Amino acid sequence: MSRCIAVVGGTGLCEWPGAKLLKSISPSSDYGEPSAELQQIEYEGAEFVFLARHGNGHSIPPHKINYRANIDSLRQAGVTDILAVNAVGGISDQFVAGVIALPEQLNDYTWGREHTFFDGCGGEVQHIDFSYPFSEELRLRLCAAAERGGIDIEPYGTYAVTQGPRLETAAEIRRLARDGNDMVGMTAMPEAALAREAGINYASVCLVVNPGAGLSDSLITMEDIQAVIDTGMLQVKSLLAHCICGH
């Protein structure tokens, strides 16, 4: 079966300077409108579908994203593999600002989000195996791409998914650390679970953009986060291109 790869990007990944737009796709969904239209683009020799998770102009907060419509639209477009990009805060010592991490596990602390296609409304209920929430095949492909591209990565980690849009308190970060989390973000769930329900392979590329609350001597500022995003997302894009070209 031929593979169709999608990149789902949020903070810092809404624009692709130098990319060629091949076509725009506006699939319908029974779950409402996706965050944005799907774009078929070519970047550094890699061709893929791109979806702006937070919408054009980064206007949709994490807890308001229509994750079901996003994943359903990608499924209807024939997507078989999703490379999801997430900006996260670092918790464990090696997850400092600027590090690119490829998590293999997650803990879900979100609430109130429409988190499944199997809600009983369609007369069908299924219970997916979610023991390993990220595709190990895709994660290993990303590891190999990083080696080919000379890009430093943390190849493992546990991602804590919080509700947002606020950042966490110092006490919450201490609790997340006790729970065994290495990084914290706001968008991997229910995105990863919905992809599993839809039969789409899913892996996450995390850029650490700030230390977790209370883990540095200064407060977290959006200016500091943006500075890391401006440089780090260039590395993330290069990693994605190497991975997609290697498929």
PDB file of C-alpha atoms in Angstrom:
ATOM      1  CA  MET A   1       0.000   0.000   0.000  1.00  0.00           C
ATOM      2  CA  SER A   2       1.310   3.445  -0.882  1.00  0.00           C
ATOM      3  CA  ARG A   3       1.892   5.750   2.052  1.00  0.00           C
ATOM      4  CA  CYS A   4       0.546   9.252   2.404  1.00  0.00           C
ATOM      5  CA  ILE A   5       2.290  11.292   5.083  1.00  0.00           C
ATOM      6  CA  ALA A   6       0.837  14.262   6.929  1.00  0.00           C
ATOM      7  CA  VAL A   7       2.575  16.763   9.155  1.00  0.00           C
ATOM      8  CA  VAL A   8       0.354  18.245  11.851  1.00  0.00           C
ATOM      9  CA  GLY A   9       1.997  21.348  13.237  1.00  0.00           C
ATOM     10  CA  GLY A  10       1.205  23.902  15.869  1.00  0.00           C
ATOM     11  CA  THR A  11       3.314  26.533  17.544  1.00  0.00           C
ATOM     12  CA  GLY A  12       6.066  27.747  15.226  1.00  0.00           C
ATOM     13  CA  LEU A  13       5.121  25.491  12.335  1.00  0.00           C
ATOM     14  CA  CYS A  14       2.336  27.353  10.550  1.00  0.00           C
ATOM     15  CA  GLU A  15       4.591  28.709   7.821  1.00  0.00           C
ATOM     16  CA  TRP A  16       7.020  26.934   5.480  1.00  0.00           C
ATOM     17  CA  PRO A  17       9.223  29.536   3.755  1.00  0.00           C
ATOM     18  CA  GLY A  18      10.549  28.120   0.501  1.00  0.00           C
ATOM     19  CA  ALA A  19       7.871  25.429   0.285  1.00  0.00           C
ATOM     20  CA  LYS A  20       5.853  24.876  -2.891  1.00  0.00           C
ATOM     21  CA  LEU A  21       2.088  24.620  -2.468  1.00  0.00           C
ATOM     22  CA  LEU A  22       0.888  21.855  -4.775  1.00  0.00           C
ATOM     23  CA  LYS A  23      -2.813  21.985  -3.910  1.00  0.00           C
ATOM     24  CA  SER A  24      -5.266  22.718  -1.128  1.00  0.00           C
ATOM     25  CA  ILE A  25      -7.785  20.146   0.049  1.00  0.00           C
ATOM     26  CA  SER A  26     -11.047  20.914   1.849  1.00  0.00           C
ATOM     27  CA  PRO A  27     -12.490  17.547   2.877  1.00  0.00           C
ATOM     28  CA  SER A  28     -15.835  17.392   4.644  1.00  0.00           C
ATOM     29  CA  SER A  29     -16.207  15.726   8.021  1.00  0.00           C
ATOM     30  CA  ASP A  30     -19.149  14.485  10.043  1.00  0.00           C
ATOM     31  CA  TYR A  31     -17.435  16.012  13.067  1.00  0.00           C
ATOM     32  CA  GLY A  32     -17.468  19.639  11.924  1.00  0.00           C
ATOM     33  CA  GLU A  33     -14.762  21.820  10.458  1.00  0.00           C
ATOM     34  CA  PRO A  34     -11.063  20.985  10.782  1.00  0.00           C
ATOM     35  CA  SER A  35      -8.686  23.638  12.069  1.00  0.00           C
ATOM     36  CA  ALA A  36      -7.666  24.615   8.530  1.00  0.00           C
ATOM     37  CA  GLU A  37      -7.698  23.321   5.002  1.00  0.00           C
ATOM     38  CA  LEU A  38      -5.197  20.616   4.176  1.00  0.00           C
ATOM     39  CA  GLN A  39      -2.240  21.708   2.075  1.00  0.00           C
ATOM     40  CA  GLN A  40      -0.249  19.404  -0.171  1.00  0.00           C
ATOM     41  CA  ILE A  41       3.222  20.929  -0.140  1.00  0.00           C
ATOM     42  CA  GLU A  42       6.751  20.157  -1.213  1.00  0.00           C
ATOM     43  CA  TYR A  43       9.607  21.177   1.056  1.00  0.00           C
ATOM     44  CA  GLU A  44      13.287  20.339   0.535  1.00  0.00           C
ATOM     45  CA  GLY A  45      12.319  17.487  -1.777  1.00  0.00           C
ATOM     46  CA  ALA A  46       9.730  16.049   0.634  1.00  0.00           C
ATOM     47  CA  GLU A  47       6.064  15.984  -0.373  1.00  0.00           C
ATOM     48  CA  PHE A  48       3.397  15.742   2.315  1.00  0.00           C
ATOM     49  CA  VAL A  49       0.024  16.983   3.553  1.00  0.00           C
ATOM     50  CA  PHE A  50       0.180  19.778   6.112  1.00  0.00           C
ATOM     51  CA  LEU A  51      -2.496  20.705   8.657  1.00  0.00           C
ATOM     52  CA  ALA A  52      -2.154  23.736  10.921  1.00  0.00           C
ATOM     53  CA  ARG A  53      -3.415  22.327  14.232  1.00  0.00           C
ATOM     54  CA  HIS A  54      -4.296  25.718  15.735  1.00  0.00           C
ATOM     55  CA  GLY A  55      -5.709  27.132  12.487  1.00  0.00           C
ATOM     56  CA  ASN A  56      -4.327  29.833  10.272  1.00  0.00           C
ATOM     57  CA  GLY A  57      -2.807  32.539  12.434  1.00  0.00           C
ATOM     58  CA  HIS A  58      -2.626  30.228  15.466  1.00  0.00           C
ATOM     59  CA  SER A  59      -6.090  31.264  16.624  1.00  0.00           C
ATOM     60  CA  ILE A  60      -7.459  28.069  18.234  1.00  0.00           C
ATOM     61  CA  PRO A  61      -6.338  27.217  21.794  1.00  0.00           C
ATOM     62  CA  PRO A  62      -5.419  23.598  22.590  1.00  0.00           C
ATOM     63  CA  HIS A  63      -8.638  22.745  24.440  1.00  0.00           C
ATOM     64  CA  LYS A  64     -10.828  24.153  21.621  1.00  0.00           C
ATOM     65  CA  ILE A  65      -9.215  22.281  18.710  1.00  0.00           C
ATOM     66  CA  ASN A  66     -11.653  20.012  16.865  1.00  0.00           C
ATOM     67  CA  TYR A  67      -9.318  17.011  17.008  1.00  0.00           C
ATOM     68  CA  ARG A  68     -11.968  14.645  15.663  1.00  0.00           C
ATOM     69  CA  ALA A  69     -12.565  16.753  12.543  1.00  0.00           C
ATOM     70  CA  ASN A  70      -8.810  17.116  12.008  1.00  0.00           C
ATOM     71  CA  ILE A  71      -8.095  13.379  12.145  1.00  0.00           C
ATOM     72  CA  ASP A  72     -11.219  12.468  10.193  1.00  0.00           C
ATOM     73  CA  SER A  73     -10.265  14.930   7.437  1.00  0.00           C
ATOM     74  CA  LEU A  74      -6.777  13.464   7.225  1.00  0.00           C
ATOM     75  CA  ARG A  75      -8.245   9.957   7.055  1.00  0.00           C
ATOM     76  CA  GLN A  76     -10.583  10.982   4.235  1.00  0.00           C
ATOM     77  CA  ALA A  77      -7.612  12.486   2.378  1.00  0.00           C
ATOM     78  CA  GLY A  78      -5.931   9.070   2.431  1.00  0.00           C
ATOM     79  CA  VAL A  79      -3.300   9.857   5.051  1.00  0.00           C
ATOM     80  CA  THR A  80      -1.613   6.733   6.447  1.00  0.00           C
ATOM     81  CA  ASP A  81       1.077   8.321   8.645  1.00  0.00           C
ATOM     82  CA  ILE A  82       1.057  11.426  10.827  1.00  0.00           C
ATOM     83  CA  LEU A  83       4.194  13.192  12.022  1.00  0.00           C
ATOM     84  CA  ALA A  84       2.897  15.484  14.733  1.00  0.00           C
ATOM     85  CA  VAL A  85       5.018  18.403  15.904  1.00  0.00           C
ATOM     86  CA  ASN A  86       4.557  19.655  19.465  1.00  0.00           C
ATOM     87  CA  ALA A  87       6.135  22.490  21.431  1.00  0.00           C
ATOM     88  CA  VAL A  88       6.694  21.300  25.004  1.00  0.00           C
ATOM     89  CA  GLY A  89       8.205  22.264  28.321  1.00  0.00           C
ATOM     90  CA  GLY A  90      11.085  20.264  29.723  1.00  0.00           C
ATOM     91  CA  ILE A  91      10.868  18.383  33.022  1.00  0.00           C
ATOM     92  CA  SER A  92      13.701  15.825  33.189  1.00  0.00           C
ATOM     93  CA  ASP A  93      17.261  17.145  33.301  1.00  0.00           C
ATOM     94  CA  GLN A  94      18.217  16.286  29.711  1.00  0.00           C
ATOM     95  CA  PHE A  95      15.113  17.923  28.255  1.00  0.00           C
ATOM     96  CA  VAL A  96      16.420  21.477  28.131  1.00  0.00           C
ATOM     97  CA  ALA A  97      15.279  24.243  25.806  1.00  0.00           C
ATOM     98  CA  GLY A  98      16.205  23.504  22.191  1.00  0.00           C
ATOM     99  CA  VAL A  99      16.188  19.714  22.538  1.00  0.00           C
ATOM    100  CA  ILE A 100      14.198  17.718  19.979  1.00  0.00           C
ATOM    101  CA  ALA A 101      12.587  14.658  21.571  1.00  0.00           C
ATOM    102  CA  LEU A 102      10.750  11.650  20.144  1.00  0.00           C
ATOM    103  CA  PRO A 103       8.488  10.379  22.941  1.00  0.00           C
ATOM    104  CA  GLU A 104       7.415   6.760  23.132  1.00  0.00           C
ATOM    105  CA  GLN A 105       4.895   7.156  25.975  1.00  0.00           C
ATOM    106  CA  LEU A 106       2.385   9.687  27.294  1.00  0.00           C
ATOM    107  CA  ASN A 107       0.186  10.503  30.266  1.00  0.00           C
ATOM    108  CA  ASP A 108      -3.125  12.236  29.601  1.00  0.00           C
ATOM    109  CA  TYR A 109      -4.221  14.928  32.064  1.00  0.00           C
ATOM    110  CA  THR A 110      -6.721  16.629  29.752  1.00  0.00           C
ATOM    111  CA  TRP A 111     -10.460  16.755  30.391  1.00  0.00           C
ATOM    112  CA  GLY A 112     -13.651  17.739  28.560  1.00  0.00           C
ATOM    113  CA  ARG A 113     -12.278  17.220  25.050  1.00  0.00           C
ATOM    114  CA  GLU A 114     -14.152  15.149  22.460  1.00  0.00           C
ATOM    115  CA  HIS A 115     -11.674  12.298  22.612  1.00  0.00           C
ATOM    116  CA  THR A 116     -13.123   9.377  20.638  1.00  0.00           C
ATOM    117  CA  PHE A 117     -14.957   8.474  17.454  1.00  0.00           C
ATOM    118  CA  PHE A 118     -16.609   5.610  19.348  1.00  0.00           C
ATOM    119  CA  ASP A 119     -18.968   7.692  21.482  1.00  0.00           C
ATOM    120  CA  GLY A 120     -21.988   5.466  20.915  1.00  0.00           C
ATOM    121  CA  CYS A 121     -23.710   7.910  18.568  1.00  0.00           C
ATOM    122  CA  GLY A 122     -22.972   5.773  15.517  1.00  0.00           C
ATOM    123  CA  GLY A 123     -24.082   2.564  17.173  1.00  0.00           C
ATOM    124  CA  GLU A 124     -20.539   1.216  17.436  1.00  0.00           C
ATOM    125  CA  VAL A 125     -18.222   1.065  20.427  1.00  0.00           C
ATOM    126  CA  GLN A 126     -14.656  -0.206  20.210  1.00  0.00           C
ATOM    127  CA  HIS A 127     -11.825  -0.307  22.723  1.00  0.00           C
ATOM    128  CA  ILE A 128      -8.456   0.275  21.078  1.00  0.00           C
ATOM    129  CA  ASP A 129      -5.181  -1.057  22.443  1.00  0.00           C
ATOM    130  CA  PHE A 130      -3.294   2.086  23.444  1.00  0.00           C
ATOM    131  CA  SER A 131      -0.458   0.476  25.411  1.00  0.00           C
ATOM    132  CA  TYR A 132       2.072   2.125  23.109  1.00  0.00           C
ATOM    133  CA  PRO A 133       0.486   5.366  21.904  1.00  0.00           C
ATOM    134  CA  PHE A 134       3.125   6.276  19.328  1.00  0.00           C
ATOM    135  CA  SER A 135       4.090   4.267  16.260  1.00  0.00           C
ATOM    136  CA  GLU A 136       7.431   2.634  16.982  1.00  0.00           C
ATOM    137  CA  GLU A 137       8.066   2.241  13.249  1.00  0.00           C
ATOM    138  CA  LEU A 138       7.682   5.974  12.658  1.00  0.00           C
ATOM    139  CA  ARG A 139       9.746   6.831  15.735  1.00  0.00           C
ATOM    140  CA  LEU A 140      12.598   4.650  14.488  1.00  0.00           C
ATOM    141  CA  ARG A 141      12.342   6.242  11.045  1.00  0.00           C
ATOM    142  CA  LEU A 142      12.678   9.631  12.687  1.00  0.00           C
ATOM    143  CA  CYS A 143      15.711   8.392  14.629  1.00  0.00           C
ATOM    144  CA  ALA A 144      17.319   7.193  11.401  1.00  0.00           C
ATOM    145  CA  ALA A 145      16.495  10.501   9.692  1.00  0.00           C
ATOM    146  CA  ALA A 146      18.130  12.417  12.540  1.00  0.00           C
ATOM    147  CA  GLU A 147      21.287  10.354  12.126  1.00  0.00           C
ATOM    148  CA  ARG A 148      21.333  10.953   8.357  1.00  0.00           C
ATOM    149  CA  GLY A 149      20.800  14.670   8.838  1.00  0.00           C
ATOM    150  CA  GLY A 150      23.251  15.077  11.711  1.00  0.00           C
ATOM    151  CA  ILE A 151      20.460  16.314  13.986  1.00  0.00           C
ATOM    152  CA  ASP A 152      20.761  15.760  17.737  1.00  0.00           C
ATOM    153  CA  ILE A 153      17.676  14.225  19.350  1.00  0.00           C
ATOM    154  CA  GLU A 154      16.454  12.612  22.555  1.00  0.00           C
ATOM    155  CA  PRO A 155      15.065   9.352  21.168  1.00  0.00           C
ATOM    156  CA  TYR A 156      12.830   8.521  24.150  1.00  0.00           C
ATOM    157  CA  GLY A 157      10.621  10.229  26.691  1.00  0.00           C
ATOM    158  CA  THR A 158       7.201  10.404  28.312  1.00  0.00           C
ATOM    159  CA  TYR A 159       4.942  13.282  27.300  1.00  0.00           C
ATOM    160  CA  ALA A 160       2.453  14.701  29.826  1.00  0.00           C
ATOM    161  CA  VAL A 161      -0.556  16.256  28.090  1.00  0.00           C
ATOM    162  CA  THR A 162      -2.223  19.032  30.088  1.00  0.00           C
ATOM    163  CA  GLN A 163      -5.368  21.030  29.417  1.00  0.00           C
ATOM    164  CA  GLY A 164      -3.983  24.515  28.795  1.00  0.00           C
ATOM    165  CA  PRO A 165      -3.968  27.122  27.529  1.00  0.00           C
ATOM    166  CA  ARG A 166      -2.209  28.311  30.679  1.00  0.00           C
ATOM    167  CA  LEU A 167       1.176  26.924  31.581  1.00  0.00           C
ATOM    168  CA  GLU A 168       1.534  24.736  34.661  1.00  0.00           C
ATOM    169  CA  THR A 169       2.267  25.720  38.251  1.00  0.00           C
ATOM    170  CA  ALA A 170       5.543  24.714  39.883  1.00  0.00           C
ATOM    171  CA  ALA A 171       3.620  22.252  42.084  1.00  0.00           C
ATOM    172  CA  GLU A 172       2.006  20.683  39.027  1.00  0.00           C
ATOM    173  CA  ILE A 173       5.409  20.227  37.391  1.00  0.00           C
ATOM    174  CA  ARG A 174       6.662  18.500  40.550  1.00  0.00           C
ATOM    175  CA  ARG A 175       3.676  16.158  40.373  1.00  0.00           C
ATOM    176  CA  LEU A 176       4.280  15.450  36.683  1.00  0.00           C
ATOM    177  CA  ALA A 177       7.909  14.632  37.488  1.00  0.00           C
ATOM    178  CA  ARG A 178       6.809  12.212  40.213  1.00  0.00           C
ATOM    179  CA  ASP A 179       4.518  10.577  37.655  1.00  0.00           C
ATOM    180  CA  GLY A 180       7.536   9.855  35.457  1.00  0.00           C
ATOM    181  CA  ASN A 181       7.008  12.505  32.783  1.00  0.00           C
ATOM    182  CA  ASP A 182       9.938  14.018  30.905  1.00  0.00           C
ATOM    183  CA  MET A 183       8.123  16.814  29.062  1.00  0.00           C
ATOM    184  CA  VAL A 184       4.777  18.577  29.109  1.00  0.00           C
ATOM    185  CA  GLY A 185       2.584  19.895  26.310  1.00  0.00           C
ATOM    186  CA  MET A 186      -1.075  20.418  25.478  1.00  0.00           C
ATOM    187  CA  THR A 187      -1.896  18.821  22.133  1.00  0.00           C
ATOM    188  CA  ALA A 188      -0.873  15.160  21.865  1.00  0.00           C
ATOM    189  CA  MET A 189      -4.221  14.033  23.269  1.00  0.00           C
ATOM    190  CA  PRO A 190      -6.755  13.187  22.068  1.00  0.00           C
ATOM    191  CA  GLU A 191      -4.921  13.531  18.744  1.00  0.00           C
ATOM    192  CA  ALA A 192      -2.823  10.376  19.185  1.00  0.00           C
ATOM    193  CA  ALA A 193      -5.760   8.246  20.341  1.00  0.00           C
ATOM    194  CA  LEU A 194      -8.012   9.417  17.506  1.00  0.00           C
ATOM    195  CA  ALA A 195      -5.295   8.570  14.996  1.00  0.00           C
ATOM    196  CA  ARG A 196      -5.128   5.063  16.489  1.00  0.00           C
ATOM    197  CA  GLU A 197      -8.906   4.738  16.201  1.00  0.00           C
ATOM    198  CA  ALA A 198      -8.734   5.890  12.574  1.00  0.00           C
ATOM    199  CA  GLY A 199      -5.999   3.363  11.736  1.00  0.00           C
ATOM    200  CA  ILE A 200      -3.372   6.041  11.074  1.00  0.00           C
ATOM    201  CA  ASN A 201       0.227   5.612  12.256  1.00  0.00           C
ATOM    202  CA  TYR A 202       1.180   8.478  14.560  1.00  0.00           C
ATOM    203  CA  ALA A 203       4.477   9.755  15.958  1.00  0.00           C
ATOM    204  CA  SER A 204       5.391  12.951  17.786  1.00  0.00           C
ATOM    205  CA  VAL A 205       8.335  15.282  17.283  1.00  0.00           C
ATOM    206  CA  CYS A 206       8.656  17.494  20.348  1.00  0.00           C
ATOM    207  CA  LEU A 207      10.675  20.684  20.551  1.00  0.00           C
ATOM    208  CA  VAL A 208      11.448  21.687  24.125  1.00  0.00           C
ATOM    209  CA  VAL A 209      10.883  25.449  24.212  1.00  0.00           C
ATOM    210  CA  ASN A 210      11.095  26.192  27.940  1.00  0.00           C
ATOM    211  CA  PRO A 211      11.906  24.618  31.298  1.00  0.00           C
ATOM    212  CA  GLY A 212       8.893  23.524  33.303  1.00  0.00           C
ATOM    213  CA  ALA A 213       7.605  25.972  35.919  1.00  0.00           C
ATOM    214  CA  GLY A 214       9.903  26.209  38.917  1.00  0.00           C
ATOM    215  CA  LEU A 215      12.812  24.443  37.225  1.00  0.00           C
ATOM    216  CA  SER A 216      14.774  27.599  36.411  1.00  0.00           C
ATOM    217  CA  ASP A 217      15.745  30.709  38.328  1.00  0.00           C
ATOM    218  CA  SER A 218      13.533  32.973  36.200  1.00  0.00           C
ATOM    219  CA  LEU A 219       9.931  33.103  35.096  1.00  0.00           C
ATOM    220  CA  ILE A 220       8.911  31.729  31.715  1.00  0.00           C
ATOM    221  CA  THR A 221       8.431  34.448  29.097  1.00  0.00           C
ATOM    222  CA  MET A 222       6.881  34.220  25.648  1.00  0.00           C
ATOM    223  CA  GLU A 223       9.899  36.090  24.289  1.00  0.00           C
ATOM    224  CA  ASP A 224      12.261  33.363  25.467  1.00  0.00           C
ATOM    225  CA  ILE A 225       9.970  30.658  24.088  1.00  0.00           C
ATOM    226  CA  GLN A 226       9.742  32.392  20.715  1.00  0.00           C
ATOM    227  CA  ALA A 227      13.522  32.654  20.475  1.00  0.00           C
ATOM    228  CA  VAL A 228      13.831  28.870  20.890  1.00  0.00           C
ATOM    229  CA  ILE A 229      11.026  28.272  18.395  1.00  0.00           C
ATOM    230  CA  ASP A 230      12.661  30.483  15.770  1.00  0.00           C
ATOM    231  CA  THR A 231      15.821  28.379  15.744  1.00  0.00           C
ATOM    232  CA  GLY A 232      14.532  24.978  16.847  1.00  0.00           C
ATOM    233  CA  MET A 233      11.735  24.648  14.313  1.00  0.00           C
ATOM    234  CA  LEU A 234      14.268  24.963  11.486  1.00  0.00           C
ATOM    235  CA  GLN A 235      15.888  21.790  12.832  1.00  0.00           C
ATOM    236  CA  VAL A 236      12.487  20.140  13.205  1.00  0.00           C
ATOM    237  CA  LYS A 237      11.605  20.924   9.589  1.00  0.00           C
ATOM    238  CA  SER A 238      14.923  19.491   8.430  1.00  0.00           C
ATOM    239  CA  LEU A 239      14.268  16.322  10.455  1.00  0.00           C
ATOM    240  CA  LEU A 240      10.811  15.964   8.920  1.00  0.00           C
ATOM    241  CA  ALA A 241      12.153  16.415   5.399  1.00  0.00           C
ATOM    242  CA  HIS A 242      14.862  13.781   5.925  1.00  0.00           C
ATOM    243  CA  CYS A 243      12.297  11.376   7.372  1.00  0.00           C
ATOM    244  CA  ILE A 244       9.737  11.832   4.599  1.00  0.00           C
ATOM    245  CA  CYS A 245      12.318  11.616   1.819  1.00  0.00           C
ATOM    246  CA  GLY A 246      13.557   8.380   3.382  1.00  0.00           C
ATOM    247  CA  HIS A 247      10.176   6.639   3.220  1.00  0.00           C
TER     248      HIS A 247
END
